[in-house]
Every structure is written in C-alpha cells, then in structure tokens.
Amino acid sequence: MNKPFGNDVPELAAYVTRVYEPEDDILLEIRERSAQEGLPDIQVAAMDARHLEILVRACAARRAVEIGTLGGYAGVSILRGMGRDGSLDTIEISPKHAEVARESFAKAGLAERARIHVGSAETILPHLASAAPFDFCFIDADKERYPYYLGWAGDHLRSGGVVALDNAFLFGNLVESTRSASGESATAIAAMRRVHALLAQGGRFRATVLPTGEGLAVGVKL
Ligand code: DHB
Ligand code: MG
C-alpha cells in the first residue's frame, strides 16, 4: 500500500474548485433558495455534482433515474450531462422539496426534461420499471433502503449503465473507528454495509468508491 485512498490536503481542494468551477450561478441559486425555503443543507457537494454530470456523460446516458430529488441540485447536474433528448425521472417524498426542485429545473431551462414523482421510492420505482432499461441511476434517499434501491438499479439499468450512491461512507459511521456519538441507526449501518457487499461482490456490477468527502460509490452494470 504505497499510496493513500483519498486526499485531505485543503489547498488541493481549493485549487481544484477554483480551476474546475463546479458551482455556476444556477447551482448557487438552487443551493441558496433551498436554504431560504428551509430545506436541509444536505445536497451533494459542488464537486460531487460535477462528478455526477461527468459520469452521466461518460456512459452517454439519455435516461436517468434519481432517488431523492431534494431541491434539484444534483438533478440539474445529471440533466446537464445528457443531451437535449435526455430525460430524468426523479423521486421525492416531500411535496415541499419537490416544489423547490420544480422551480430549480425551470430556472435551469430543464423543466420539460425533468419528471418529478412525489411519493416514496418503494411505491414509485415499480411504476418506472415499464420504462426500463435506464442508463444511469443516482441513489441518494433514505440510507436504510439503499440495498433495495441498488437491487432495482441492477434490474433496470442497461448493461454498461452506471449507478452512483451518495453518502457511501455513511457520515463516518461505516466503520467503527470513526463512528460518531450521534451516530446512525444500527439498521442504517447494516444496510450501508450490505449495499457495499452487493455492489462490490454481488456479481452484477464492477464497482469502486470515489473517496470524496461523503464517499461516492460507483458501479457499471455488467
Ligand atoms: C443526509 C442525507 C444525505 O443524502 C446527505 O448527503 C447528507 C445528509 C441526512 O439525512 O442527514
Ligand atoms: Mg446524500
């Protein structure tokens, strides 16, 4: 092991952010309006939004699914990675969050390519199945159900399609040594460990974890 996993030099993060400019005025407005509207400040980091756009571009996706819309920050990035004929089905359990996201897609000029489904993913995903196969799936909702969401992605992505999972480090709670006192539920920890096992060893994906702050797990469907 001659090289570390990840990099925590703050000057490097500042350099990359300065050069790659991951957050333009549209994304900044979404982040600020989401905060004003009282949404939790839990959208993906700006560089993670860029990672999503690039992963979508890399697999030439035209049809994407997102589980957990929040205010539309990641969804706008996913749509930006697709061509003019690309479309996003995004699922959000909170009607209020969905309204904020609706405005975000409109302001980004992407309203006609974003379908927001309000409700629980477990109710909505079965309805999306008839539109499969999809090219890209971003999982960023309740951590306890990540294994179910990954299973759905495995069933409904095309071969060569990509799945990405936010918060793959479970806020430091994935491993014992960095587990925080406030903690995550034992159920969430077990679920996140199960999802890593499924992604890495389940035989349906070739996968890795990008060592971003939150951990971005990425798999290509075999
Ligand atoms: C939480 C959820 C997320 O998806 C995230 O990226 C950060 C925080 C949360 O529920 O606290
Ligand atoms: Mg997240």
XYZ file of N, CA and C in Angstrom, residues 3 6 53 86 99 102 119 153 156 161-162 167 178 196-197 204 210:
51
model
N 0.276 4.119 -1.732
C -0.443 5.382 -1.949
C -1.718 5.361 -1.124
N -7.746 8.482 -1.215
C -8.252 9.825 -0.952
C -7.138 10.802 -0.656
N -22.378 14.764 -13.230
C -22.502 15.185 -14.634
C -21.520 14.411 -15.520
N -32.138 13.896 -23.532
C -32.028 13.192 -22.255
C -33.159 13.580 -21.311
N -41.536 20.948 -4.829
C -41.882 22.278 -5.367
C -40.627 23.124 -5.582
N -38.950 21.814 -8.593
C -39.653 22.189 -9.833
C -39.159 23.551 -10.315
N -43.576 11.028 -3.846
C -44.019 9.856 -3.093
C -42.818 9.045 -2.665
N -31.820 -0.867 -9.307
C -30.895 -0.392 -10.353
C -30.293 -1.582 -11.105
N -32.824 -2.743 -13.589
C -33.393 -1.833 -14.581
C -32.390 -0.954 -15.314
N -24.676 0.540 -18.112
C -25.266 1.647 -17.362
C -24.551 1.824 -16.031
N -24.735 2.996 -15.443
C -23.973 3.358 -14.245
C -24.908 3.660 -13.079
N -23.169 9.347 -0.129
C -23.009 9.065 1.305
C -22.553 7.634 1.581
N -14.407 5.533 13.223
C -14.792 6.937 13.012
C -16.277 7.145 13.314
N -22.659 -2.098 0.098
C -21.276 -2.200 -0.408
C -20.971 -3.635 -0.829
N -21.413 -4.601 -0.007
C -21.160 -6.007 -0.350
C -21.850 -6.371 -1.656
N -23.175 -8.268 -10.196
C -23.952 -7.537 -11.207
C -23.265 -6.262 -11.668
N -15.374 6.360 -5.064
C -14.571 7.573 -5.221
C -14.456 8.209 -3.833
